[in-house]
Coordinates of C-alpha atoms and ligand atoms in Angstrom, one line a residue:
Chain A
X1290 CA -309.7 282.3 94.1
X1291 CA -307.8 280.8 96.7
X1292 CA -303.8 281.2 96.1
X1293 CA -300.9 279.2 98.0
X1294 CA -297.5 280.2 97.4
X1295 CA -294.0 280.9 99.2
X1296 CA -292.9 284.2 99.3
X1297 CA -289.3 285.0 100.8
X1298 CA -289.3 281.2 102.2
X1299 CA -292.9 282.3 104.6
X1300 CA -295.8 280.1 102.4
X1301 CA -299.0 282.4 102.4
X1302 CA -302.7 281.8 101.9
X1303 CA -305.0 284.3 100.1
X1304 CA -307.8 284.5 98.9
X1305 CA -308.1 286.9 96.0
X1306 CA -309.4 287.9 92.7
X1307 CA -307.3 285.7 90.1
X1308 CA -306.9 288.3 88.0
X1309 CA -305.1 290.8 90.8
X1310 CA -301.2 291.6 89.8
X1311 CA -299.0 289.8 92.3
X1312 CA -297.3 293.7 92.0
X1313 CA -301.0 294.8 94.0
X1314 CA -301.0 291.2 96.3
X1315 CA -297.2 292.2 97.4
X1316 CA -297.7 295.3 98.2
X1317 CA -301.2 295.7 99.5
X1318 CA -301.9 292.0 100.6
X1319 CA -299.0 291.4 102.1
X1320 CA -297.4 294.4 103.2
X1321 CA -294.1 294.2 101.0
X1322 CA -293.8 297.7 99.4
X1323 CA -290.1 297.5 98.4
X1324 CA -291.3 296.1 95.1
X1325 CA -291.9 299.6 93.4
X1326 CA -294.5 300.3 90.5
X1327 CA -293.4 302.5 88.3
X1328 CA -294.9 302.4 84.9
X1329 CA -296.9 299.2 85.6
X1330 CA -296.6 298.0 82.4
X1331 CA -293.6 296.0 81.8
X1332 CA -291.3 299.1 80.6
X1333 CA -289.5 300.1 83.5
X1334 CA -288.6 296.7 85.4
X1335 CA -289.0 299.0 88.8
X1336 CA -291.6 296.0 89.9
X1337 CA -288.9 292.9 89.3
X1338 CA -288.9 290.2 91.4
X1339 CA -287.8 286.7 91.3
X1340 CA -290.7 283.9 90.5
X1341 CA -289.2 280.1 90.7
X1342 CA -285.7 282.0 90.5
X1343 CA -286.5 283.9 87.4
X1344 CA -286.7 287.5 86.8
X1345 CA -290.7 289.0 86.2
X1346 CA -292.4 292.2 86.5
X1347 CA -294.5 291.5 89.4
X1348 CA -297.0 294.1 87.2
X1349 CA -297.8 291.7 84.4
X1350 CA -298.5 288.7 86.5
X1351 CA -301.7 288.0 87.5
X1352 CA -301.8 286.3 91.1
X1353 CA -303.3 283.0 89.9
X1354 CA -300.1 282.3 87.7
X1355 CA -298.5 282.4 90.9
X1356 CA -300.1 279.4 92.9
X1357 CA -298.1 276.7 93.7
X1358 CA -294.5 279.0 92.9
X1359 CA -292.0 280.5 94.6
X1360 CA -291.3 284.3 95.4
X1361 CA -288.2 286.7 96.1
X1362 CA -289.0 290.1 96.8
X1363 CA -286.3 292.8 97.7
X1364 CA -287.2 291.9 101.5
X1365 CA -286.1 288.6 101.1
X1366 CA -282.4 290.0 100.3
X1367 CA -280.9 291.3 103.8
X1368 CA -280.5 288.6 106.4
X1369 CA -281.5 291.7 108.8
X1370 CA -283.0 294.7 108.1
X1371 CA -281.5 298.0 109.0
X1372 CA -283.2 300.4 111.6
X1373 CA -282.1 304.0 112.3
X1374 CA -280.7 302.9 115.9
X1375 CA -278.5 299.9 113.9
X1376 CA -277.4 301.0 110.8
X1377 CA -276.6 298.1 107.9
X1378 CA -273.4 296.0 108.4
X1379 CA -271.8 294.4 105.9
X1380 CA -273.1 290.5 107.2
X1381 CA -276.9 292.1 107.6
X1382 CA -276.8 293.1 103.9
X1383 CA -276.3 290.8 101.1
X1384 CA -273.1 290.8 99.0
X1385 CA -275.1 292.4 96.3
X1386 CA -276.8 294.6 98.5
X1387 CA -273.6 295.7 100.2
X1388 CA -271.8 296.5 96.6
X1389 CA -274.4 298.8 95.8
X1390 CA -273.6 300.8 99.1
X1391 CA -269.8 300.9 98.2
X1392 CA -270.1 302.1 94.6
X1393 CA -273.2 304.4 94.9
X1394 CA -275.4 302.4 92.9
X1395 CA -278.3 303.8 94.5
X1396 CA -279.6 307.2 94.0
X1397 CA -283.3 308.1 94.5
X1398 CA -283.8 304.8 95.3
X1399 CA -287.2 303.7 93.0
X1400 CA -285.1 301.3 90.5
X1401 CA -283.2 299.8 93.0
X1402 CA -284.9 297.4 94.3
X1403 CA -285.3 295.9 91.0
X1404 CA -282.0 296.3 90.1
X1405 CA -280.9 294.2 92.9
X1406 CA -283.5 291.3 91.8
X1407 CA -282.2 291.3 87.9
X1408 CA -278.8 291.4 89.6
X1409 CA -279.2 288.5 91.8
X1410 CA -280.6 286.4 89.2
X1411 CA -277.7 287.3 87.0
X1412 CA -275.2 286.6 89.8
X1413 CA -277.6 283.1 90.8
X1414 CA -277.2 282.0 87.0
X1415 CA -273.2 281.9 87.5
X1416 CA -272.6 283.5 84.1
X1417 CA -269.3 285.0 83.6
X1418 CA -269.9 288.8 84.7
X1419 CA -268.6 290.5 81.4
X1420 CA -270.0 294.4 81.0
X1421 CA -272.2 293.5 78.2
X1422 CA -273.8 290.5 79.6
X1423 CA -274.2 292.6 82.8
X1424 CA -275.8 295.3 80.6
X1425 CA -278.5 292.6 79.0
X1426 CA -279.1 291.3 82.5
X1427 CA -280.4 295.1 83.7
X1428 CA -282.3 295.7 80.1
X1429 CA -285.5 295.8 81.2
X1430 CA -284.4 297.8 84.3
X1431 CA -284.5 301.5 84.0
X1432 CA -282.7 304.4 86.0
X1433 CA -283.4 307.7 85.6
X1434 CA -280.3 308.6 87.9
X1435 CA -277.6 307.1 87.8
X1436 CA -276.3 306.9 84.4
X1437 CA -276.1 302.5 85.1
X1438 CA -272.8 302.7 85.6
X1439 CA -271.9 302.9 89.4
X1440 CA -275.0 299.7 89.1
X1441 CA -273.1 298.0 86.3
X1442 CA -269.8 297.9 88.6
X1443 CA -272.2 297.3 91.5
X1444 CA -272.8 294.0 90.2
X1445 CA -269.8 293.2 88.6
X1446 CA -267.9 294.2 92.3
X1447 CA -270.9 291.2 93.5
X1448 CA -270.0 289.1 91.0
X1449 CA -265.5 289.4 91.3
X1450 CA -266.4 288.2 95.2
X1451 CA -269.0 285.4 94.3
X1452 CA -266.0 284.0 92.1
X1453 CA -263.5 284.4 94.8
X1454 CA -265.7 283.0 97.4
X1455 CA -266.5 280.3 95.2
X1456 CA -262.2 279.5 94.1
X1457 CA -261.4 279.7 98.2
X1458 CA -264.4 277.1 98.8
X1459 CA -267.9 277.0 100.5
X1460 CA -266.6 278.3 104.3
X1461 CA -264.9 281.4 103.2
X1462 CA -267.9 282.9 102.1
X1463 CA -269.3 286.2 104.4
X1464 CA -272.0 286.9 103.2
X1465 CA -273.0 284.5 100.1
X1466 CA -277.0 284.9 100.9
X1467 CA -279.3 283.5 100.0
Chain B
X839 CA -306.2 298.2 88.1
X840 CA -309.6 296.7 86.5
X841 CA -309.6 292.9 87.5
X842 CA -311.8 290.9 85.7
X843 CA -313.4 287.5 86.6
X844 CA -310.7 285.0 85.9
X845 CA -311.0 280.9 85.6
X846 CA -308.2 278.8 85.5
X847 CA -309.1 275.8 83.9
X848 CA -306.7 272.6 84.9
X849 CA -306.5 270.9 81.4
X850 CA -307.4 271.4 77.7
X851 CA -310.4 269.4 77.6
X852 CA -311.7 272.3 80.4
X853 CA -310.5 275.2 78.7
X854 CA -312.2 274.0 75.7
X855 CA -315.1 273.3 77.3
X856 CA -315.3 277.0 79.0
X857 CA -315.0 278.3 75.5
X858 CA -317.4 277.0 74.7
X859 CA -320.1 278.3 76.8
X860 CA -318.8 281.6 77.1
X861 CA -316.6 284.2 75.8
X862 CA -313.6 284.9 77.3
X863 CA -310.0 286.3 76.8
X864 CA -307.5 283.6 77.0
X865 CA -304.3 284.8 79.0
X866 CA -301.0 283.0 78.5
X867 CA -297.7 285.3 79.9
X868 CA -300.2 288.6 80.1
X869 CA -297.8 290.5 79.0
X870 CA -300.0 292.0 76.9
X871 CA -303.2 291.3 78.7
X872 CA -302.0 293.0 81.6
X873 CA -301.1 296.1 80.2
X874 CA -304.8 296.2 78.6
X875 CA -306.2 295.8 82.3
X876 CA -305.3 299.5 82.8
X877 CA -308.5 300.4 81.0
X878 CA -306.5 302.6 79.3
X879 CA -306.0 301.1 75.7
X880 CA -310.2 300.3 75.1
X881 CA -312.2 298.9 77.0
X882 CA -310.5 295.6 79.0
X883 CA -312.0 292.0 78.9
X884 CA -315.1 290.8 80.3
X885 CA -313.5 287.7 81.3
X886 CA -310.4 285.6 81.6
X887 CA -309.6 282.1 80.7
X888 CA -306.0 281.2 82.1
X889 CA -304.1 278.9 80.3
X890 CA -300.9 278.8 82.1
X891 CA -301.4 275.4 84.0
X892 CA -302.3 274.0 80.6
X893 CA -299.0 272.0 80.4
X894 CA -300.5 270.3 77.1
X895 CA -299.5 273.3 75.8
X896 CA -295.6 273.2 76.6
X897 CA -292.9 272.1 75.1
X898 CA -290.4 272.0 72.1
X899 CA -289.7 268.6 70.1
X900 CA -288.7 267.2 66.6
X901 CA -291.6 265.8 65.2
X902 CA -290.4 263.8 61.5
X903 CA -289.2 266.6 59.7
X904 CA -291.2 269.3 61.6
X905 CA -290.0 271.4 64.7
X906 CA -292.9 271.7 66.6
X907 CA -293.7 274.1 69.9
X908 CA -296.1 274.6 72.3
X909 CA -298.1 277.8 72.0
X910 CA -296.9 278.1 76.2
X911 CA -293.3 278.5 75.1
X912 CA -291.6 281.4 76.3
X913 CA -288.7 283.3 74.4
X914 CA -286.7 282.2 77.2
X915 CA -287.5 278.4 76.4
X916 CA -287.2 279.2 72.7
X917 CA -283.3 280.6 74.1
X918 CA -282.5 277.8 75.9
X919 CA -283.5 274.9 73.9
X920 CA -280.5 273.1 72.0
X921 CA -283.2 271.8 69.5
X922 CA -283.8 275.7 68.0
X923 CA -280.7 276.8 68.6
X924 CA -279.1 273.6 66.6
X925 CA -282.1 273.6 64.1
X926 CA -283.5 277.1 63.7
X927 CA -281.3 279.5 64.9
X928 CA -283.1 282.1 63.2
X929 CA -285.9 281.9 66.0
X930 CA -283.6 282.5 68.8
X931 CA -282.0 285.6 67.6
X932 CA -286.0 286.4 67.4
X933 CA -286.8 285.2 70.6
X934 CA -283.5 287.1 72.2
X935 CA -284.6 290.8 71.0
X936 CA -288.5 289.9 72.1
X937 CA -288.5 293.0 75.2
X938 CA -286.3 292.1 77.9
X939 CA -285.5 289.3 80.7
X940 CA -288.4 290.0 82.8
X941 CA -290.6 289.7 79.6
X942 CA -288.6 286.8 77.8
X943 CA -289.2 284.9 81.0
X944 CA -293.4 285.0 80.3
X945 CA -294.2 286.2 77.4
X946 CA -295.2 283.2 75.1
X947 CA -294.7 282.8 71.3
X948 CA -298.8 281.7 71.4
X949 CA -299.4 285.1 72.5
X950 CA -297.4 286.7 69.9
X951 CA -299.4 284.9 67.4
X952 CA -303.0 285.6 68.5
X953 CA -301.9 289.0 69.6
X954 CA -301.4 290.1 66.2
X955 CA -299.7 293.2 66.6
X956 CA -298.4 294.3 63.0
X957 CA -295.2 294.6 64.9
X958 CA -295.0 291.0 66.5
X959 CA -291.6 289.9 66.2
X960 CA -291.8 286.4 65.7
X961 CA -294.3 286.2 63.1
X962 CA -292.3 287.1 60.1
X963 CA -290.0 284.4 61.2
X964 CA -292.9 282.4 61.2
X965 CA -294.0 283.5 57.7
X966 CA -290.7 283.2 56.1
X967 CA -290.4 279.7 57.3
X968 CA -293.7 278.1 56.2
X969 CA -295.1 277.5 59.6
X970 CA -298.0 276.6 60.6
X971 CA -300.5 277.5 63.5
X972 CA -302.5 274.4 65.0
X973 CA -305.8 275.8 67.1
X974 CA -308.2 274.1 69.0
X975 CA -311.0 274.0 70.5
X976 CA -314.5 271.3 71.8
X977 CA -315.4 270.7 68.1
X978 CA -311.3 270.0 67.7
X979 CA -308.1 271.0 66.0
X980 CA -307.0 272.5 62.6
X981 CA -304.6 273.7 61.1
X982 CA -303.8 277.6 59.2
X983 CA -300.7 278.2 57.4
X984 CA -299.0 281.3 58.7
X985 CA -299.5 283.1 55.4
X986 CA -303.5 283.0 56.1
X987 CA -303.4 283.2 59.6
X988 CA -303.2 287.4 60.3
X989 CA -306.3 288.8 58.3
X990 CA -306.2 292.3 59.3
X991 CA -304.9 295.2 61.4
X992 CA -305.0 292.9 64.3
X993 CA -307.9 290.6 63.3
X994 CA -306.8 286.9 62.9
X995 CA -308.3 283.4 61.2
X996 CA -308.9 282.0 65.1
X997 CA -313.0 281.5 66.0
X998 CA -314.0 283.0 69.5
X999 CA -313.6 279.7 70.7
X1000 CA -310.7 278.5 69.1
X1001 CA -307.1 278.9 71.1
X1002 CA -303.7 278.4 69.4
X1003 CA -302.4 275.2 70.9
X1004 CA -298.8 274.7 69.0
X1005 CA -296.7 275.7 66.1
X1006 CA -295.1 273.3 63.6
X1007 CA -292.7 274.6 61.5
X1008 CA -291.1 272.6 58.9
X1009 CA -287.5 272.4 58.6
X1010 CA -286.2 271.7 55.4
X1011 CA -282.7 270.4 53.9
X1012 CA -280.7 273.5 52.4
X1013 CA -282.5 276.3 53.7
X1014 CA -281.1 279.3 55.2
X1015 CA -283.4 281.9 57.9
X1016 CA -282.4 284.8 58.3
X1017 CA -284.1 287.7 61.0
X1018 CA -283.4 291.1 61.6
X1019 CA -284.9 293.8 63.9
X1020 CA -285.2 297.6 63.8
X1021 CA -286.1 299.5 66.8
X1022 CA -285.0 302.2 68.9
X1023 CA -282.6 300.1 71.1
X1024 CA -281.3 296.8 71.8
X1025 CA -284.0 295.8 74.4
X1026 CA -287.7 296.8 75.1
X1027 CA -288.3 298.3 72.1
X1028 CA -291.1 298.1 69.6
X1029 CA -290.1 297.0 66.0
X1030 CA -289.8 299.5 63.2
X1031 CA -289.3 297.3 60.8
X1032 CA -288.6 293.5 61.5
X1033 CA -287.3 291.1 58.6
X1034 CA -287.7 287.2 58.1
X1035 CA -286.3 285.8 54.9
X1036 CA -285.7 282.2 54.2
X1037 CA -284.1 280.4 51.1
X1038 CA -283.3 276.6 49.9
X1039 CA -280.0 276.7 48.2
X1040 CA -277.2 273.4 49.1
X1041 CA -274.5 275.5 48.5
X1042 CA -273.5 279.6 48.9
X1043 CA -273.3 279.9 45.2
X1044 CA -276.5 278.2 44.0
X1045 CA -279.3 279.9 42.7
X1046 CA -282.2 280.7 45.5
X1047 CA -285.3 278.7 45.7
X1048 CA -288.6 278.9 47.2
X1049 CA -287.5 282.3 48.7
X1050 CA -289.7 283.9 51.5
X1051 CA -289.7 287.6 52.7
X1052 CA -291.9 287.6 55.8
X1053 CA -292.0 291.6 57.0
X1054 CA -293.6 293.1 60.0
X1055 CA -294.4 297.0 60.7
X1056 CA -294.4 297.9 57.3
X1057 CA -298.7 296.9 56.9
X1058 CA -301.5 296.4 58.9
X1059 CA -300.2 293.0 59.5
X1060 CA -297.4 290.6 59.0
X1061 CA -297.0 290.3 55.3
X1062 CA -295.4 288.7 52.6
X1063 CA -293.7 290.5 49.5
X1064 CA -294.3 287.6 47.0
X1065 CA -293.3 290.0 44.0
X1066 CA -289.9 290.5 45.6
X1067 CA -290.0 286.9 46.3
X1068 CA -290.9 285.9 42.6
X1069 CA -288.1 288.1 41.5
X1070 CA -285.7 287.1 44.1
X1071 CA -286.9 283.0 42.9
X1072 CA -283.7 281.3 41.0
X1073 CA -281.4 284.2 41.3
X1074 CA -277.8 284.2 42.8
X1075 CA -276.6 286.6 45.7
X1076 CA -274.7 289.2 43.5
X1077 CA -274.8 292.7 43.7
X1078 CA -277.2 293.1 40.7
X1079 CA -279.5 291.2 42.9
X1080 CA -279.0 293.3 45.9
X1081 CA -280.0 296.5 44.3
X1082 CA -282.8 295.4 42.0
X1083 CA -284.5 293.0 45.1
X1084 CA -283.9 296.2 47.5
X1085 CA -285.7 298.7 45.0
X1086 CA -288.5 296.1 44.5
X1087 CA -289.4 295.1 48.1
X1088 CA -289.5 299.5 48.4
X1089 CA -292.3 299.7 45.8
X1090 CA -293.7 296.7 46.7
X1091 CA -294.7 297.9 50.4
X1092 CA -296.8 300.5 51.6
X1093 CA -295.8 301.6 55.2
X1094 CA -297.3 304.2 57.3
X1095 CA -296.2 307.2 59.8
X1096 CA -296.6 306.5 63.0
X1097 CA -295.3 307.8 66.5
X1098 CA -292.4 304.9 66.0
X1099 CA -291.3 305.9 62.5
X1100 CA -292.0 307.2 59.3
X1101 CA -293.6 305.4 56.1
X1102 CA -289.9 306.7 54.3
X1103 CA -287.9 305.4 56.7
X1104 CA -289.4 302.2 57.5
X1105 CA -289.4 301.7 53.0
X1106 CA -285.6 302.7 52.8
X1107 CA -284.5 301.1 55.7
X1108 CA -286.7 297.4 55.0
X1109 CA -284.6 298.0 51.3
X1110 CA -281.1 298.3 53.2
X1111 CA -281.5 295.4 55.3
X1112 CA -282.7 293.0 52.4
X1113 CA -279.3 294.7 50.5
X1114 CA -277.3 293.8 53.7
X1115 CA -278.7 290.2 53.9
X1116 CA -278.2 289.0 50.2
X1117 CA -274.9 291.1 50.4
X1118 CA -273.3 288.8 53.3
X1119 CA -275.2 285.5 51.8
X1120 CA -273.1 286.3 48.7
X1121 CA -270.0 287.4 50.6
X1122 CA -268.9 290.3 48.6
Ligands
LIG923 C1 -292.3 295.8 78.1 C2 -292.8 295.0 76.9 C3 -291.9 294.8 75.8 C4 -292.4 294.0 74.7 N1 -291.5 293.8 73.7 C5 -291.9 293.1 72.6 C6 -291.0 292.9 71.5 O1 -289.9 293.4 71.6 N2 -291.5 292.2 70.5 C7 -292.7 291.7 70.4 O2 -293.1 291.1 69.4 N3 -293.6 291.9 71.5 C8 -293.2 292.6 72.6 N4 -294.1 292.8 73.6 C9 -295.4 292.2 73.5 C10 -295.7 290.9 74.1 O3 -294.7 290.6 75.1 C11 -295.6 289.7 73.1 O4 -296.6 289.9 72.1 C12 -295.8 288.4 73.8 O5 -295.4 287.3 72.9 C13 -297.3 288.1 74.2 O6 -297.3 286.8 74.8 P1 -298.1 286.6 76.2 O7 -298.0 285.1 76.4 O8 -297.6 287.5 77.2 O9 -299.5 287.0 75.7 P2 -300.8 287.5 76.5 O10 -300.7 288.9 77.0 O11 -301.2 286.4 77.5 O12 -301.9 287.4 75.4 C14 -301.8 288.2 74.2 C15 -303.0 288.1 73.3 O13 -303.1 286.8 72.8 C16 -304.2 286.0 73.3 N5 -303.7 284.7 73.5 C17 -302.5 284.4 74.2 N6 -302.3 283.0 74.1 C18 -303.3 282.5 73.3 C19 -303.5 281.2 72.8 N7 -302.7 280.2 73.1 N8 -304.6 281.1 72.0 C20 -305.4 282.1 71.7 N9 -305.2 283.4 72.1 C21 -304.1 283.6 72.9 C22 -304.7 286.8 74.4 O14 -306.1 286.6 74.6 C23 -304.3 288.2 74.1 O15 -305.3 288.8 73.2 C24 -293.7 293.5 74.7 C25 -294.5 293.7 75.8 C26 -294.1 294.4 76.9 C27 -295.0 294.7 78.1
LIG924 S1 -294.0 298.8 87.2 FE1 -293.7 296.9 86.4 S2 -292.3 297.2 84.8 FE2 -292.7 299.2 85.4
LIG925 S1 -281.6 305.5 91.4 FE1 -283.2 306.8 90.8 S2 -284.0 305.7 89.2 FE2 -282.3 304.6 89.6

C-alpha cells in the first residue's frame, strides 16, 4: 500500500506492504537506524519513537497505522549532527541530549536512543519531573548498563533547565529543541 | 518479520463487508498481533483486516446509566478520560498497570477482550462489573454479557466474522470496584494473579449485595468464583468474613504451574488479596 507520513518534519512517500513494522520502514526504507531493535516485541522499548507526539515501539506498529501521522525518530533530536572532525556542542545537541553527555547516561549505547524519545515525551508533557514519575515515564525502557540512574538524573537535569528556561521566559532558552 | 496481506478498510460497513467474504485477523493496537508475526508463537495470520481508521469505533461516553467505550480505546484514553476516572476508577488503576507507556499508548481494551489471554487485565474488571461486550458484523450487532463471553483457554463467544465494536458497562448507585494486580514488577509484566471485585452497599457498614469476584490467571480463562460470591452475598466486612471468604475463594479455584508462577502461590496469594480488600472495605 501506498503510505504518506512526516517523519522528523521531511513528509515521505512509500509504497509498502501494510503490514511492514514502521521499526523495518525506519531503518531499512528510510535509512534511519538510530531507532534500535532489540527484542522486537514490545519488552525492551529499545525501538521507541514518538508517533503524533506519543511514545510507541516502532516494533509493534505496522506501517499502515502510520499514514496520515507524524514521526520523531532519535535523528530528529540534534539540530546538527556530530562528525569525528566536529565533535557535539552543547547548541548542536538537544537539552536532553546534552544531559545525557554530562551525567553519563549512556553506556553501550543500544537503549539510548529510546531513552531519549520516552524522555522527551516526558519532558514535552510538562509534568512535574519527580523520580518516580521519571521512573514510570522510562518503564517500558530497558538498560542493561547503567543501573537507570545516571538516565534518571539525565532527565531530571533536562527537565530542572526546561523549568528555568521556561520561569526566565521564551528568549533565554539555548537550546529548547524541538 | 512474516508480513501478511493487510487491508485497511475506511469504515465499519467495509470491514464488515470484508469479513464477510473472507477470513481475516482484525488488528487494532497489534500489540499482540505483532508479536505473533515473528512466526515464532504458531503459525501467523493469513490475512489482516485493520481497524485502526475505524473511528466508529472510538470513544468514551455516558450513555443513561451505562458507561460505554469504544473497542479502539487505548489504556491511555481509559487514563485520561475524567468520565472513568470520576465514574469507574477501578478501570484506570487497570488500565495504568496494562505494560507500559509505549504499550498504553496502542494497545486497545477491544484487543484485550478478543485476545483472551487468561491473563488479560482488564477482563476481570469487566466481569466483576457486569459488562457487556457489543460485536458486530454484515448480519449486525449483539450483545454477550462478560460472564459468557471467554469460553475457553483462549477461545471466545465472537463468530469469524463478528468484531467487538464497544463495551457498555453499567454503573450502578452504591457500588464499590475494586482491582488488584500481581506480577513480577510495576510495569511490563504479565499477571500472576489479577483481581476484580465489585459490591452494592450505600454505606461502609451495610451488608454486601450482588458481590462479583472476577479473577484472571488462576483458570484457562477469566472466571467467576460464584461460590465465594454466594457466600460473600449479605455479609458485612469483618474479620470473620475475611478469613472464611479467603479460604473459600482457595478451594474454590484450581490454578496451574506455569513459567510465571506456581498453582500454590497464585491460590494463597488470590486468598490474601481478597483478605486485604474486605479488610480495608471494613477498616479494621
Ligand atoms: C510488552 C507488552 C506488555 C504487555 N502487558 C500487558 C499487561 O500488562 N496486561 C495485559 O492484559 N496485556 C498486556 N499485553 C498484551 C496486549 O498489550 C493487550 O492484550 C492489549 O490490550 C491488546 O490490544 P491490541 O489493540 O494491541 O490488540 P491486537 O494485537 O491488535 O489484537 C489482539 C487480538 O485481538 C483481536 N482483536 C483486536 N481488536 C479486535 C476487535 N475489535 N474485534 C475482534 N477482534 C479483535 C486480534 O485479532 C488479535 O487476535 C502486553 C503486550 C506487550 C507486547
Ligand atoms: S525492539 Fe521494540 S520494544 Fe524491543
Ligand atoms: S546503555 Fe547499554 S543498555 Fe543502556
Amino acid at each position: 500500500m501506498t503510505v504518506r507520513f512526516v517523519v522528523n518534519d521531511d513528509p515521505v512517500e512509500l509504497t509498502v506492504p501494510g503490514a511492514r513494522r514502521l521499526l523495518d520502514v525506519l531503518r531499512e526504507e528510510l535509512g534511519l537506524t538510530g531507532t534500535k531493535e532489540g527484542c522486537g516485541e514490545g519488552e525492551c522499548g529499545a525501538c521507541t519513537v514518538l508517533l503524533d507526539g506519543e511514545v510507541v515501539d516502532a516494533c509493534l506498529v505496522p506501517i499502515s497505522q502510520v499514514d496520515g501521522h507524524t514521526v520523531q525518530t532519535v535523528e530528529g533530536l540534534a539540530a546538527r549532527r556530530p562528525s569525528v572532525d566536529r565533535p557535539a556542542a552543547p547548541d548542536d545537541l538537544n537539552q536532553l541530549q546534552w544531559a545525557f553527555l554530562e551525567t553519563g547516561g549512556a553506556q553501550c549505547g543500544i537503549c539510548t536512543p529510546g531513552m531519549l524519545m520516552a524522555g522527551q515525551a516526558f519532558l514535552a508533557s510538562g509534568a512535574p519531573a519527580t523520580d518516580a514519575a521519571i521512573r514510570e515515564a522510562i518503564a517500558g525502557n530497558l538498560c542493561r548498563c547503567t543501573g537507570y540512574t545516571k538516565i534518571i538524573e539525565a532527565i531530571a537535569l533536562a527537565a530542572t533547565r526546561r523549568d528555568q528556561a521556561e520561569s526566565l521566559g521564551p528568549t533565554s532558552d539555548h537550546a529548547g529543541r524541538p | 518479520m512474516i508480513e501478511p496481506p493487510l487491508v485497511s478498510p475506511p469504515t465499519l460497513a467495509d470491514a464488515y463487508r470484508l469479513l464477510a467474504e473472507s477470513v481475516y485477523r482484525p488488528i487494532a493496537g497489534g500489540t499482540d498481533v505483532l508479536v505473533q508475526l515473528s512466526g515464532q508463537l504458531g503459525p501467523p495470520p493469513d490475512r489482516l483486516l485493520d481497524l485502526w481508521r475505524l473511528d466508529e469505533l472510538r470513544g468514551i461516553e455516558l450513555d443513561g446509566d451505562a458507561l460505554v467505550l469504544g473497542a479502539l480505546t487505548t489504556y491511555s484514553g481509559i487514563r485520561r478520560s475524567a468520565v472513568c476516572r470520576d465514574l469507574l476508577p477501578a478501570l484506570v488503576e487497570a488500565a495504568a498497570t496494562v505494560g507500559a507507556a509505549q504499550i498504553q499508548n496502542r494497545a486497545t481494551l477491544g484487543g484485550n477482550i478478543a485476545n483472551a489471554s487468561p491473563a488479560g487485565d482488564m477482563l476481570p474488571v469487566l466481569l466483576a462489573t457486569d459488562a457487556t461486550i457489543v460485536v458486530g458484523s454484515i448480519r449486525g450487532e449483539r450483545s454477550i454479557p462478560a460472564r459468557s463471553f471467554w469460553t475457553g483457554y483462549r477461545q471466545t463467544a465472537l463468530r469469524p466474522d463478528e468484531i467487538v465494536i464497544r463495551i457498555r458497562i453499567p454503573l450502578v448507585a452504591d457500588r464499590q470496584v475494586r482491582f488488584r494486580k500481581i506480577g513480577t514488577r510495576r510495569a511490563q509484566a504479565i499477571s500472576k494473579v489479577v483481581v476484580g471485585l465489585s459490591w452494592v452497599a450505600p454505606t461502609s457498614g451495610s451488608p454486601w449485595r450482588t458481590v462479583r469476584l472476577g479473577l484472571g490467571s488462576v483458570a484457562e480463562r477469566p472466571i467467576r468464583v460464584t461460590a465465594t460470591e454466594a457466600f460473600l452475598e449479605g455479609r458485612l466486612p469483618t474479620p470473620d468474613t475475611a478469613a472464611e471468604a479467603a479460604q473459600r475463594v482457595a478451594a474454590e479455584i484450581q490454578p496451574i504451574d506455569d513459567v510465571r508462577s506456581t498453582a500454590d502461590y497464585r491460590r494463597a496469594v488470590t486468598a490474601r488479596v481478597l483478605h486485604r480488600l474486605i479488610r480495608e472495605a471494613g477498616s479494621w
